[in-house]
PDB file of C-alpha atoms and ligand atoms in Angstrom:
ATOM      1  CA  UNK E   1       0.000   0.000   0.000  1.00  0.00           C
ATOM      2  CA  UNK E   2       1.442   3.404  -0.889  1.00  0.00           C
ATOM      3  CA  UNK E   3       1.655   5.708   2.103  1.00  0.00           C
ATOM      4  CA  UNK E   4       0.319   9.221   2.074  1.00  0.00           C
ATOM      5  CA  UNK E   5       3.826  10.604   1.562  1.00  0.00           C
ATOM      6  CA  UNK E   6       4.389   8.463  -1.538  1.00  0.00           C
ATOM      7  CA  UNK E   7       1.368   9.830  -3.319  1.00  0.00           C
ATOM      8  CA  UNK E   8       1.884  12.618  -5.828  1.00  0.00           C
ATOM      9  CA  UNK E   9       0.245  15.996  -5.174  1.00  0.00           C
ATOM     10  CA  UNK E  10      -3.448  16.035  -6.077  1.00  0.00           C
ATOM     11  CA  UNK E  11      -2.925  19.212  -8.102  1.00  0.00           C
ATOM     12  CA  UNK E  12       0.360  20.142  -9.717  1.00  0.00           C
ATOM     13  CA  UNK E  13       0.931  23.243 -11.840  1.00  0.00           C
ATOM     14  CA  UNK E  14       4.327  24.178 -13.239  1.00  0.00           C
ATOM     15  CA  UNK E  15       5.012  27.307 -15.252  1.00  0.00           C
ATOM     16  CA  UNK E  16       1.349  27.608 -16.088  1.00  0.00           C
ATOM     17  CA  UNK E  17       0.418  30.424 -18.392  1.00  0.00           C
ATOM     18  CA  UNK E  18      -3.024  31.436 -19.594  1.00  0.00           C
ATOM     19  CA  UNK E  19      -3.503  33.784 -22.511  1.00  0.00           C
ATOM     20  CA  UNK E  20      -7.025  34.492 -23.707  1.00  0.00           C
ATOM     21  CA  UNK E  21      -7.949  34.918 -27.366  1.00  0.00           C
ATOM     22  CA  UNK E  22      -8.303  38.643 -26.657  1.00  0.00           C
ATOM     23  CA  UNK E  23      -4.523  38.717 -26.118  1.00  0.00           C
ATOM     24  CA  UNK E  24      -4.861  39.250 -22.365  1.00  0.00           C
ATOM     25  CA  UNK E  25      -2.431  37.221 -20.253  1.00  0.00           C
ATOM     26  CA  UNK E  26      -4.227  36.251 -17.054  1.00  0.00           C
ATOM     27  CA  UNK E  27      -1.624  33.888 -15.585  1.00  0.00           C
ATOM     28  CA  UNK E  28       2.141  33.773 -16.086  1.00  0.00           C
ATOM     29  CA  UNK E  29       4.462  31.258 -14.479  1.00  0.00           C
ATOM     30  CA  UNK E  30       2.149  29.746 -11.891  1.00  0.00           C
ATOM     31  CA  UNK E  31       3.846  27.048  -9.793  1.00  0.00           C
ATOM     32  CA  UNK E  32       1.654  25.312  -7.264  1.00  0.00           C
ATOM     33  CA  UNK E  33       1.317  21.842  -5.766  1.00  0.00           C
ATOM     34  CA  UNK E  34      -1.597  20.888  -3.541  1.00  0.00           C
ATOM     35  CA  UNK E  35      -1.116  17.816  -1.375  1.00  0.00           C
ATOM     36  CA  UNK E  36      -3.804  15.295  -0.450  1.00  0.00           C
ATOM     37  CA  UNK E  37      -6.075  16.516   2.332  1.00  0.00           C
ATOM     38  CA  UNK E  38      -4.781  20.082   2.347  1.00  0.00           C
ATOM     39  CA  UNK E  39      -7.114  23.050   2.698  1.00  0.00           C
ATOM     40  CA  UNK E  40      -5.445  25.611   0.463  1.00  0.00           C
ATOM     41  CA  UNK E  41      -6.731  29.156   0.000  1.00  0.00           C
ATOM     42  CA  UNK E  42      -5.892  31.184  -3.074  1.00  0.00           C
ATOM     43  CA  UNK E  43      -5.800  34.806  -2.010  1.00  0.00           C
ATOM     44  CA  UNK E  44      -5.257  37.722  -4.356  1.00  0.00           C
ATOM     45  CA  UNK E  45      -6.552  41.006  -5.734  1.00  0.00           C
ATOM     46  CA  UNK E  46      -9.526  41.171  -8.069  1.00  0.00           C
ATOM     47  CA  UNK E  47      -8.625  40.225 -11.625  1.00  0.00           C
ATOM     48  CA  UNK E  48      -5.376  38.428 -10.731  1.00  0.00           C
ATOM     49  CA  UNK E  49      -6.601  35.173 -12.253  1.00  0.00           C
ATOM     50  CA  UNK E  50      -7.905  33.181  -9.277  1.00  0.00           C
ATOM     51  CA  UNK E  51     -11.052  32.010 -11.083  1.00  0.00           C
ATOM     52  CA  UNK E  52      -9.040  31.289 -14.212  1.00  0.00           C
ATOM     53  CA  UNK E  53      -6.657  29.133 -12.178  1.00  0.00           C
ATOM     54  CA  UNK E  54      -9.535  27.256 -10.552  1.00  0.00           C
ATOM     55  CA  UNK E  55     -11.164  26.682 -13.948  1.00  0.00           C
ATOM     56  CA  UNK E  56      -7.895  25.216 -15.266  1.00  0.00           C
ATOM     57  CA  UNK E  57      -7.746  22.832 -12.286  1.00  0.00           C
ATOM     58  CA  UNK E  58     -11.378  21.842 -12.905  1.00  0.00           C
ATOM     59  CA  UNK E  59     -10.610  21.145 -16.551  1.00  0.00           C
ATOM     60  CA  UNK E  60     -13.044  23.830 -17.666  1.00  0.00           C
ATOM     61  CA  UNK E  61     -10.462  25.852 -19.562  1.00  0.00           C
ATOM     62  CA  UNK E  62      -7.161  24.836 -21.222  1.00  0.00           C
ATOM     63  CA  UNK E  63      -3.788  26.321 -20.315  1.00  0.00           C
ATOM     64  CA  UNK E  64      -1.678  28.142 -22.930  1.00  0.00           C
ATOM     65  CA  UNK E  65       1.725  26.921 -21.680  1.00  0.00           C
ATOM     66  CA  UNK E  66       3.277  24.953 -18.837  1.00  0.00           C
ATOM     67  CA  UNK E  67       2.294  21.714 -17.138  1.00  0.00           C
ATOM     68  CA  UNK E  68      -0.786  20.721 -15.221  1.00  0.00           C
ATOM     69  CA  UNK E  69      -1.501  17.370 -13.636  1.00  0.00           C
ATOM     70  CA  UNK E  70      -4.362  16.110 -11.542  1.00  0.00           C
ATOM     71  CA  UNK E  71      -3.635  12.948  -9.529  1.00  0.00           C
ATOM     72  CA  UNK E  72      -6.752  11.514  -8.018  1.00  0.00           C
ATOM     73  CA  UNK E  73      -6.326   8.404  -5.901  1.00  0.00           C
ATOM     74  CA  UNK E  74      -9.203   6.024  -5.407  1.00  0.00           C
ATOM     75  CA  UNK E  75      -9.543   2.328  -5.963  1.00  0.00           C
ATOM     76  CA  UNK E  76     -10.116   2.253  -9.662  1.00  0.00           C
ATOM     77  CA  UNK E  77      -7.754   4.129 -11.939  1.00  0.00           C
ATOM     78  CA  UNK E  78     -10.130   3.782 -14.844  1.00  0.00           C
ATOM     79  CA  UNK E  79     -12.710   6.064 -13.279  1.00  0.00           C
ATOM     80  CA  UNK E  80     -12.569   9.490 -14.918  1.00  0.00           C
ATOM     81  CA  UNK E  81     -12.739  12.748 -13.023  1.00  0.00           C
ATOM     82  CA  UNK E  82     -16.573  12.752 -13.119  1.00  0.00           C
ATOM     83  CA  UNK E  83     -17.809  12.905  -9.552  1.00  0.00           C
ATOM     84  CA  UNK E  84     -14.303  13.068  -8.127  1.00  0.00           C
ATOM     85  CA  UNK E  85     -13.984  16.835  -8.418  1.00  0.00           C
ATOM     86  CA  UNK E  86     -16.631  19.124  -6.928  1.00  0.00           C
ATOM     87  CA  UNK E  87     -16.920  22.760  -8.036  1.00  0.00           C
ATOM     88  CA  UNK E  88     -18.819  25.469  -6.164  1.00  0.00           C
ATOM     89  CA  UNK E  89     -19.221  28.591  -8.275  1.00  0.00           C
ATOM     90  CA  UNK E  90     -19.520  32.052  -6.754  1.00  0.00           C
ATOM     91  CA  UNK E  91     -23.073  32.170  -8.062  1.00  0.00           C
ATOM     92  CA  UNK E  92     -24.995  29.083  -6.864  1.00  0.00           C
ATOM     93  CA  UNK E  93     -26.227  28.369 -10.462  1.00  0.00           C
ATOM     94  CA  UNK E  94     -29.135  26.143  -9.440  1.00  0.00           C
ATOM     95  CA  UNK E  95     -31.763  24.929 -11.890  1.00  0.00           C
ATOM     96  CA  UNK E  96     -34.796  27.090 -10.976  1.00  0.00           C
ATOM     97  CA  UNK E  97     -37.313  24.525 -12.230  1.00  0.00           C
ATOM     98  CA  UNK E  98     -35.919  21.721 -10.067  1.00  0.00           C
ATOM     99  CA  UNK E  99     -36.385  21.020  -6.383  1.00  0.00           C
ATOM    100  CA  UNK E 100     -33.506  21.107  -3.905  1.00  0.00           C
ATOM    101  CA  UNK E 101     -33.232  17.299  -3.990  1.00  0.00           C
ATOM    102  CA  UNK E 102     -33.173  17.189  -7.787  1.00  0.00           C
ATOM    103  CA  UNK E 103     -30.585  19.974  -8.001  1.00  0.00           C
ATOM    104  CA  UNK E 104     -28.333  17.996  -5.669  1.00  0.00           C
ATOM    105  CA  UNK E 105     -28.974  14.835  -7.710  1.00  0.00           C
ATOM    106  CA  UNK E 106     -27.614  16.500 -10.876  1.00  0.00           C
ATOM    107  CA  UNK E 107     -24.017  15.145 -10.723  1.00  0.00           C
ATOM    108  CA  UNK E 108     -25.426  11.591 -10.541  1.00  0.00           C
ATOM    109  CA  UNK E 109     -27.759  12.275 -13.479  1.00  0.00           C
ATOM    110  CA  UNK E 110     -24.785  13.522 -15.496  1.00  0.00           C
ATOM    111  CA  UNK E 111     -22.922  10.315 -14.603  1.00  0.00           C
ATOM    112  CA  UNK E 112     -25.970   8.290 -15.678  1.00  0.00           C
ATOM    113  CA  UNK E 113     -26.880   7.212 -12.128  1.00  0.00           C
ATOM    114  CA  UNK E 114     -30.258   8.268 -10.885  1.00  0.00           C
ATOM    115  CA  UNK E 115     -31.524   5.196  -9.058  1.00  0.00           C
ATOM    116  CA  UNK E 116     -32.638   4.864  -5.470  1.00  0.00           C
ATOM    117  CA  UNK E 117     -29.074   4.701  -4.083  1.00  0.00           C
ATOM    118  CA  UNK E 118     -28.191   8.026  -5.742  1.00  0.00           C
ATOM    119  CA  UNK E 119     -31.380   9.578  -4.416  1.00  0.00           C
ATOM    120  CA  UNK E 120     -30.531   8.440  -0.871  1.00  0.00           C
ATOM    121  CA  UNK E 121     -27.074  10.009  -1.170  1.00  0.00           C
ATOM    122  CA  UNK E 122     -28.606  13.262  -2.441  1.00  0.00           C
ATOM    123  CA  UNK E 123     -31.009  13.390   0.503  1.00  0.00           C
ATOM    124  CA  UNK E 124     -28.135  12.699   2.918  1.00  0.00           C
ATOM    125  CA  UNK E 125     -26.115  15.545   1.355  1.00  0.00           C
ATOM    126  CA  UNK E 126     -29.087  17.893   1.769  1.00  0.00           C
ATOM    127  CA  UNK E 127     -29.286  16.940   5.455  1.00  0.00           C
ATOM    128  CA  UNK E 128     -25.504  17.341   5.867  1.00  0.00           C
ATOM    129  CA  UNK E 129     -25.704  21.018   4.894  1.00  0.00           C
ATOM    130  CA  UNK E 130     -28.572  21.626   7.330  1.00  0.00           C
ATOM    131  CA  UNK E 131     -31.431  21.724   4.828  1.00  0.00           C
ATOM    132  CA  UNK E 132     -33.534  18.793   6.097  1.00  0.00           C
ATOM    133  CA  UNK E 133     -37.176  19.637   5.435  1.00  0.00           C
ATOM    134  CA  UNK E 134     -36.392  21.665   2.283  1.00  0.00           C
ATOM    135  CA  UNK E 135     -35.856  18.707  -0.075  1.00  0.00           C
ATOM    136  CA  UNK E 136     -38.934  19.582  -2.143  1.00  0.00           C
ATOM    137  CA  UNK E 137     -38.507  23.369  -2.078  1.00  0.00           C
ATOM    138  CA  UNK E 138     -37.608  25.294  -5.245  1.00  0.00           C
ATOM    139  CA  UNK E 139     -34.596  27.664  -5.372  1.00  0.00           C
ATOM    140  CA  UNK E 140     -36.784  30.815  -5.389  1.00  0.00           C
ATOM    141  CA  UNK E 141     -38.236  29.727  -2.040  1.00  0.00           C
ATOM    142  CA  UNK E 142     -34.786  29.776  -0.403  1.00  0.00           C
ATOM    143  CA  UNK E 143     -32.569  32.538   0.978  1.00  0.00           C
ATOM    144  CA  UNK E 144     -29.183  33.279  -0.611  1.00  0.00           C
ATOM    145  CA  UNK E 145     -27.400  31.365   2.148  1.00  0.00           C
ATOM    146  CA  UNK E 146     -29.672  28.357   1.684  1.00  0.00           C
ATOM    147  CA  UNK E 147     -29.099  28.382  -2.084  1.00  0.00           C
ATOM    148  CA  UNK E 148     -25.361  28.363  -1.432  1.00  0.00           C
ATOM    149  CA  UNK E 149     -25.843  25.383   0.889  1.00  0.00           C
ATOM    150  CA  UNK E 150     -27.633  23.547  -1.935  1.00  0.00           C
ATOM    151  CA  UNK E 151     -24.726  24.342  -4.234  1.00  0.00           C
ATOM    152  CA  UNK E 152     -22.293  22.958  -1.655  1.00  0.00           C
ATOM    153  CA  UNK E 153     -24.429  19.818  -1.192  1.00  0.00           C
ATOM    154  CA  UNK E 154     -24.393  19.334  -4.974  1.00  0.00           C
ATOM    155  CA  UNK E 155     -20.585  19.597  -5.005  1.00  0.00           C
ATOM    156  CA  UNK E 156     -20.296  17.140  -2.098  1.00  0.00           C
ATOM    157  CA  UNK E 157     -22.862  14.534  -3.109  1.00  0.00           C
ATOM    158  CA  UNK E 158     -20.423  12.315  -4.986  1.00  0.00           C
ATOM    159  CA  UNK E 159     -17.930  12.570  -2.092  1.00  0.00           C
ATOM    160  CA  UNK E 160     -15.282  14.215  -4.303  1.00  0.00           C
ATOM    161  CA  UNK E 161     -11.595  13.873  -3.561  1.00  0.00           C
ATOM    162  CA  UNK E 162     -11.011  17.445  -4.698  1.00  0.00           C
ATOM    163  CA  UNK E 163     -13.314  20.327  -3.851  1.00  0.00           C
ATOM    164  CA  UNK E 164     -12.889  23.646  -5.677  1.00  0.00           C
ATOM    165  CA  UNK E 165     -14.699  26.661  -4.220  1.00  0.00           C
ATOM    166  CA  UNK E 166     -14.699  30.064  -5.925  1.00  0.00           C
ATOM    167  CA  UNK E 167     -15.554  32.771  -3.377  1.00  0.00           C
ATOM    168  CA  UNK E 168     -18.580  30.768  -2.295  1.00  0.00           C
ATOM    169  CA  UNK E 169     -19.521  33.035   0.590  1.00  0.00           C
ATOM    170  CA  UNK E 170     -18.633  36.459  -0.849  1.00  0.00           C
ATOM    171  CA  UNK E 171     -22.201  37.613  -1.392  1.00  0.00           C
ATOM    172  CA  UNK E 172     -23.508  36.522   2.008  1.00  0.00           C
ATOM    173  CA  UNK E 173     -24.023  38.472   5.221  1.00  0.00           C
ATOM    174  CA  UNK E 174     -21.389  38.105   7.931  1.00  0.00           C
ATOM    175  CA  UNK E 175     -23.417  35.815  10.236  1.00  0.00           C
ATOM    176  CA  UNK E 176     -24.295  33.364   7.457  1.00  0.00           C
ATOM    177  CA  UNK E 177     -20.739  33.495   6.188  1.00  0.00           C
ATOM    178  CA  UNK E 178     -19.290  32.587   9.579  1.00  0.00           C
ATOM    179  CA  UNK E 179     -21.806  29.747  10.001  1.00  0.00           C
ATOM    180  CA  UNK E 180     -20.979  28.343   6.546  1.00  0.00           C
ATOM    181  CA  UNK E 181     -17.245  28.637   7.300  1.00  0.00           C
ATOM    182  CA  UNK E 182     -17.784  26.333  10.286  1.00  0.00           C
ATOM    183  CA  UNK E 183     -19.967  23.942   8.283  1.00  0.00           C
ATOM    184  CA  UNK E 184     -17.262  23.699   5.641  1.00  0.00           C
ATOM    185  CA  UNK E 185     -14.596  23.028   8.271  1.00  0.00           C
ATOM    186  CA  UNK E 186     -16.689  20.215   9.803  1.00  0.00           C
ATOM    187  CA  UNK E 187     -17.166  18.635   6.361  1.00  0.00           C
ATOM    188  CA  UNK E 188     -13.452  18.858   5.682  1.00  0.00           C
ATOM    189  CA  UNK E 189     -12.655  17.275   9.066  1.00  0.00           C
ATOM    190  CA  UNK E 190     -15.092  14.419   8.485  1.00  0.00           C
ATOM    191  CA  UNK E 191     -14.404  13.585   4.849  1.00  0.00           C
ATOM    192  CA  UNK E 192     -10.951  15.093   4.301  1.00  0.00           C
ATOM    193  CA  UNK E 193     -11.243  16.097   0.675  1.00  0.00           C
ATOM    194  CA  UNK E 194      -8.440  18.217  -0.745  1.00  0.00           C
ATOM    195  CA  UNK E 195      -9.812  21.769  -0.921  1.00  0.00           C
ATOM    196  CA  UNK E 196      -8.808  24.760  -3.042  1.00  0.00           C
ATOM    197  CA  UNK E 197     -10.740  27.775  -1.795  1.00  0.00           C
ATOM    198  CA  UNK E 198     -10.670  31.174  -3.528  1.00  0.00           C
ATOM    199  CA  UNK E 199     -11.283  34.219  -1.373  1.00  0.00           C
ATOM    200  CA  UNK E 200     -10.547  37.942  -1.082  1.00  0.00           C
ATOM    201  CA  UNK E 201     -10.687  37.766   2.686  1.00  0.00           C
ATOM    202  CA  UNK E 202      -7.506  37.430   4.733  1.00  0.00           C
ATOM    203  CA  UNK E 203      -9.556  36.597   7.856  1.00  0.00           C
ATOM    204  CA  UNK E 204     -11.520  33.872   6.101  1.00  0.00           C
ATOM    205  CA  UNK E 205      -8.436  32.328   4.507  1.00  0.00           C
ATOM    206  CA  UNK E 206      -6.562  32.173   7.816  1.00  0.00           C
ATOM    207  CA  UNK E 207      -9.541  30.752   9.695  1.00  0.00           C
ATOM    208  CA  UNK E 208     -10.131  27.954   7.193  1.00  0.00           C
ATOM    209  CA  UNK E 209      -6.830  26.977   5.635  1.00  0.00           C
ATOM    210  CA  UNK E 210      -3.832  24.863   6.361  1.00  0.00           C
ATOM    211  CA  UNK E 211      -1.963  26.844   3.692  1.00  0.00           C
ATOM    212  CA  UNK E 212      -2.423  30.108   1.788  1.00  0.00           C
ATOM    213  CA  UNK E 213      -1.083  30.883  -1.686  1.00  0.00           C
ATOM    214  CA  UNK E 214      -0.974  34.627  -2.251  1.00  0.00           C
ATOM    215  CA  UNK E 215      -1.170  35.780  -5.873  1.00  0.00           C
ATOM    216  CA  UNK E 216       0.213  38.894  -7.538  1.00  0.00           C
ATOM    217  CA  UNK E 217      -1.863  41.287  -9.609  1.00  0.00           C
ATOM    218  CA  UNK E 218      -2.348  40.319 -13.285  1.00  0.00           C
ATOM    219  CA  UNK E 219      -0.707  38.440 -14.774  1.00  0.00           C
ATOM    220  CA  UNK E 220      -1.094  36.273 -11.702  1.00  0.00           C
ATOM    221  CA  UNK E 221       1.555  34.049 -10.237  1.00  0.00           C
ATOM    222  CA  UNK E 222       2.115  32.736  -6.716  1.00  0.00           C
ATOM    223  CA  UNK E 223       3.962  35.430  -4.757  1.00  0.00           C
ATOM    224  CA  UNK E 224       3.925  33.810  -1.308  1.00  0.00           C
ATOM    225  CA  UNK E 225       3.141  30.359   0.012  1.00  0.00           C
ATOM    226  CA  UNK E 226       2.322  30.448   3.715  1.00  0.00           C
ATOM    227  CA  UNK E 227       1.589  27.595   6.103  1.00  0.00           C
ATOM    228  CA  UNK E 228      -1.158  28.258   8.648  1.00  0.00           C
ATOM    229  CA  UNK E 229      -0.207  26.373  11.795  1.00  0.00           C
ATOM    230  CA  UNK E 230      -3.173  27.297  13.989  1.00  0.00           C
ATOM    231  CA  UNK E 231      -4.462  24.436  16.155  1.00  0.00           C
ATOM    232  CA  UNK E 232      -7.107  22.082  14.746  1.00  0.00           C
ATOM    233  CA  UNK E 233     -10.031  21.830  14.943  1.00  0.00           C
ATOM    234  CA  UNK E 234     -10.743  25.501  14.363  1.00  0.00           C
ATOM    235  CA  UNK E 235     -13.727  27.149  16.020  1.00  0.00           C
ATOM    236  CA  UNK E 236     -14.922  30.376  17.673  1.00  0.00           C
ATOM    237  CA  UNK E 237     -11.947  30.303  20.075  1.00  0.00           C
ATOM    238  CA  UNK E 238      -9.619  30.438  17.040  1.00  0.00           C
ATOM    239  CA  UNK E 239     -10.914  33.867  16.031  1.00  0.00           C
ATOM    240  CA  UNK E 240     -10.123  35.392  19.398  1.00  0.00           C
ATOM    241  CA  UNK E 241      -6.662  33.830  19.759  1.00  0.00           C
ATOM    242  CA  UNK E 242      -3.452  35.824  19.598  1.00  0.00           C
ATOM    243  CA  UNK E 243      -2.000  33.389  17.057  1.00  0.00           C
ATOM    244  CA  UNK E 244      -4.941  34.038  14.721  1.00  0.00           C
ATOM    245  CA  UNK E 245      -4.408  37.809  14.883  1.00  0.00           C
ATOM    246  CA  UNK E 246      -0.670  37.404  14.294  1.00  0.00           C
ATOM    247  CA  UNK E 247      -1.237  35.098  11.304  1.00  0.00           C
ATOM    248  CA  UNK E 248      -3.777  37.518   9.784  1.00  0.00           C
ATOM    249  CA  UNK E 249      -1.180  40.272  10.096  1.00  0.00           C
ATOM    250  CA  UNK E 250       1.468  38.146   8.392  1.00  0.00           C
ATOM    251  CA  UNK E 251      -0.866  37.205   5.543  1.00  0.00           C
ATOM    252  CA  UNK E 252      -2.062  40.817   5.116  1.00  0.00           C
ATOM    253  CA  UNK E 253       1.548  41.939   4.800  1.00  0.00           C
ATOM    254  CA  UNK E 254       2.205  39.254   2.155  1.00  0.00           C
ATOM    255  CA  UNK E 255      -0.915  40.295   0.241  1.00  0.00           C
ATOM    256  CA  UNK E 256       0.100  43.965   0.428  1.00  0.00           C
ATOM    257  CA  UNK E 257       3.547  43.121  -0.894  1.00  0.00           C
ATOM    258  CA  UNK E 258       2.089  40.976  -3.709  1.00  0.00           C
ATOM    259  CA  UNK E 259      -0.253  43.780  -4.750  1.00  0.00           C
ATOM    260  CA  UNK E 260       2.577  46.280  -4.719  1.00  0.00           C
ATOM    261  CA  UNK E 261       4.450  43.994  -7.105  1.00  0.00           C
ATOM    262  CA  UNK E 262       7.091  42.992  -4.563  1.00  0.00           C
TER     263      UNK E 262
HETATM  264  N1  ATP L   1     -12.968  34.325 -21.049  1.00  0.00           N
HETATM  265  C1  ATP L   1     -12.143  35.379 -20.893  1.00  0.00           C
HETATM  266  N2  ATP L   1     -11.703  36.071 -21.973  1.00  0.00           N
HETATM  267  C2  ATP L   1     -10.843  37.107 -21.844  1.00  0.00           C
HETATM  268  N3  ATP L   1     -10.381  37.549 -20.650  1.00  0.00           N
HETATM  269  C3  ATP L   1     -10.797  36.891 -19.559  1.00  0.00           C
HETATM  270  C4  ATP L   1     -11.703  35.795 -19.611  1.00  0.00           C
HETATM  271  N4  ATP L   1     -11.929  35.354 -18.341  1.00  0.00           N
HETATM  272  C5  ATP L   1     -11.200  36.157 -17.537  1.00  0.00           C
HETATM  273  N5  ATP L   1     -10.539  37.078 -18.257  1.00  0.00           N
HETATM  274  C6  ATP L   1      -9.611  38.088 -17.742  1.00  0.00           C
HETATM  275  O1  ATP L   1      -8.584  37.437 -17.027  1.00  0.00           O
HETATM  276  C7  ATP L   1      -8.222  38.162 -15.878  1.00  0.00           C
HETATM  277  C8  ATP L   1      -8.365  37.261 -14.658  1.00  0.00           C
HETATM  278  O2  ATP L   1      -9.743  36.980 -14.468  1.00  0.00           O
HETATM  279  P1  ATP L   1     -10.264  36.070 -13.257  1.00  0.00           P
HETATM  280  O3  ATP L   1     -11.736  36.030 -13.361  1.00  0.00           O
HETATM  281  O4  ATP L   1      -9.527  34.809 -13.269  1.00  0.00           O
HETATM  282  O5  ATP L   1      -9.796  36.971 -12.009  1.00  0.00           O
HETATM  283  P2  ATP L   1     -10.123  36.770 -10.441  1.00  0.00           P
HETATM  284  O6  ATP L   1      -8.828  36.803  -9.729  1.00  0.00           O
HETATM  285  O7  ATP L   1     -10.981  35.590 -10.267  1.00  0.00           O
HETATM  286  O8  ATP L   1     -10.921  38.113 -10.105  1.00  0.00           O
HETATM  287  P3  ATP L   1     -12.096  38.335  -9.006  1.00  0.00           P
HETATM  288  O9  ATP L   1     -11.416  38.306  -7.675  1.00  0.00           O
HETATM  289  O10 ATP L   1     -12.611  39.705  -9.336  1.00  0.00           O
HETATM  290  O11 ATP L   1     -13.111  37.255  -9.185  1.00  0.00           O
HETATM  291  C9  ATP L   1      -9.138  39.393 -15.850  1.00  0.00           C
HETATM  292  O12 ATP L   1      -8.429  40.493 -16.356  1.00  0.00           O
HETATM  293  C10 ATP L   1     -10.276  39.020 -16.765  1.00  0.00           C
HETATM  294  O13 ATP L   1     -10.777  40.161 -17.417  1.00  0.00           O
HETATM  295 MG1   MG L   2     -12.963  35.307  -9.603  1.00  0.00          MG
END
């Protein structure tokens, strides 16, 4: 049996460049490796290419130069990436004509599995994000925070090895955001997927992550790679600890330097 240390990084990018047809270079020389079970935040100024980078990792957009490799473990090497990578977009992008349960069932439908077992898993995922009782509700009957929970349940339903989240909580009020931060941490502790989380918020990145990659302004590259050594599990006491404040200060300084082009 290979040990954890023998396994290659789940995500590996080397010298990755992304040039759009418009001629704009969004990413230049991105080097990043994400190890199994890490909770990595990508932190950087608006327009630096965070979403572009996440879309490359998800296989939604090709790179222009460099190397990119996704190494998903699992029992059966012949399984593709379907269901093994979960993506939460900034906008929940739910199907308005479908119920909560059917929205969460979508990844199984795409994979051609919509039997009773898949339905049970979808209902369990809905419960896991605290939406028991709303299985038959339609998206317009939910609050913004609840819609985001549905989107997270949909990303989690296939128990993905890699979870990609693009500013999932940016549009939410502070209370909901803090609650969803804790929900996400509990899910990560229980299932241990590898997570790449995009955020603008230093406080959020420090609270959640085991590691933070700070990006420069466009064209984006990784300017600083910082380990977050705060005790696990994280919780309300984390936010009021001296170590948390000190780490936020360190990460803010790195972000400031990256934005200044240092
Ligand atoms: N399909 C596209 N065609 C051309 N340019 C694009 C395309 N998508 C993104 N860009 C450009 O690439 C750059 C990086 O965009 P991206 O959305 O990755 O930034 P971001 O870091 O996610 O920003 P934000 O924090 O505001 O979400 C921007 O200048 C954007 O205008
Ligand atoms: Mg973005």
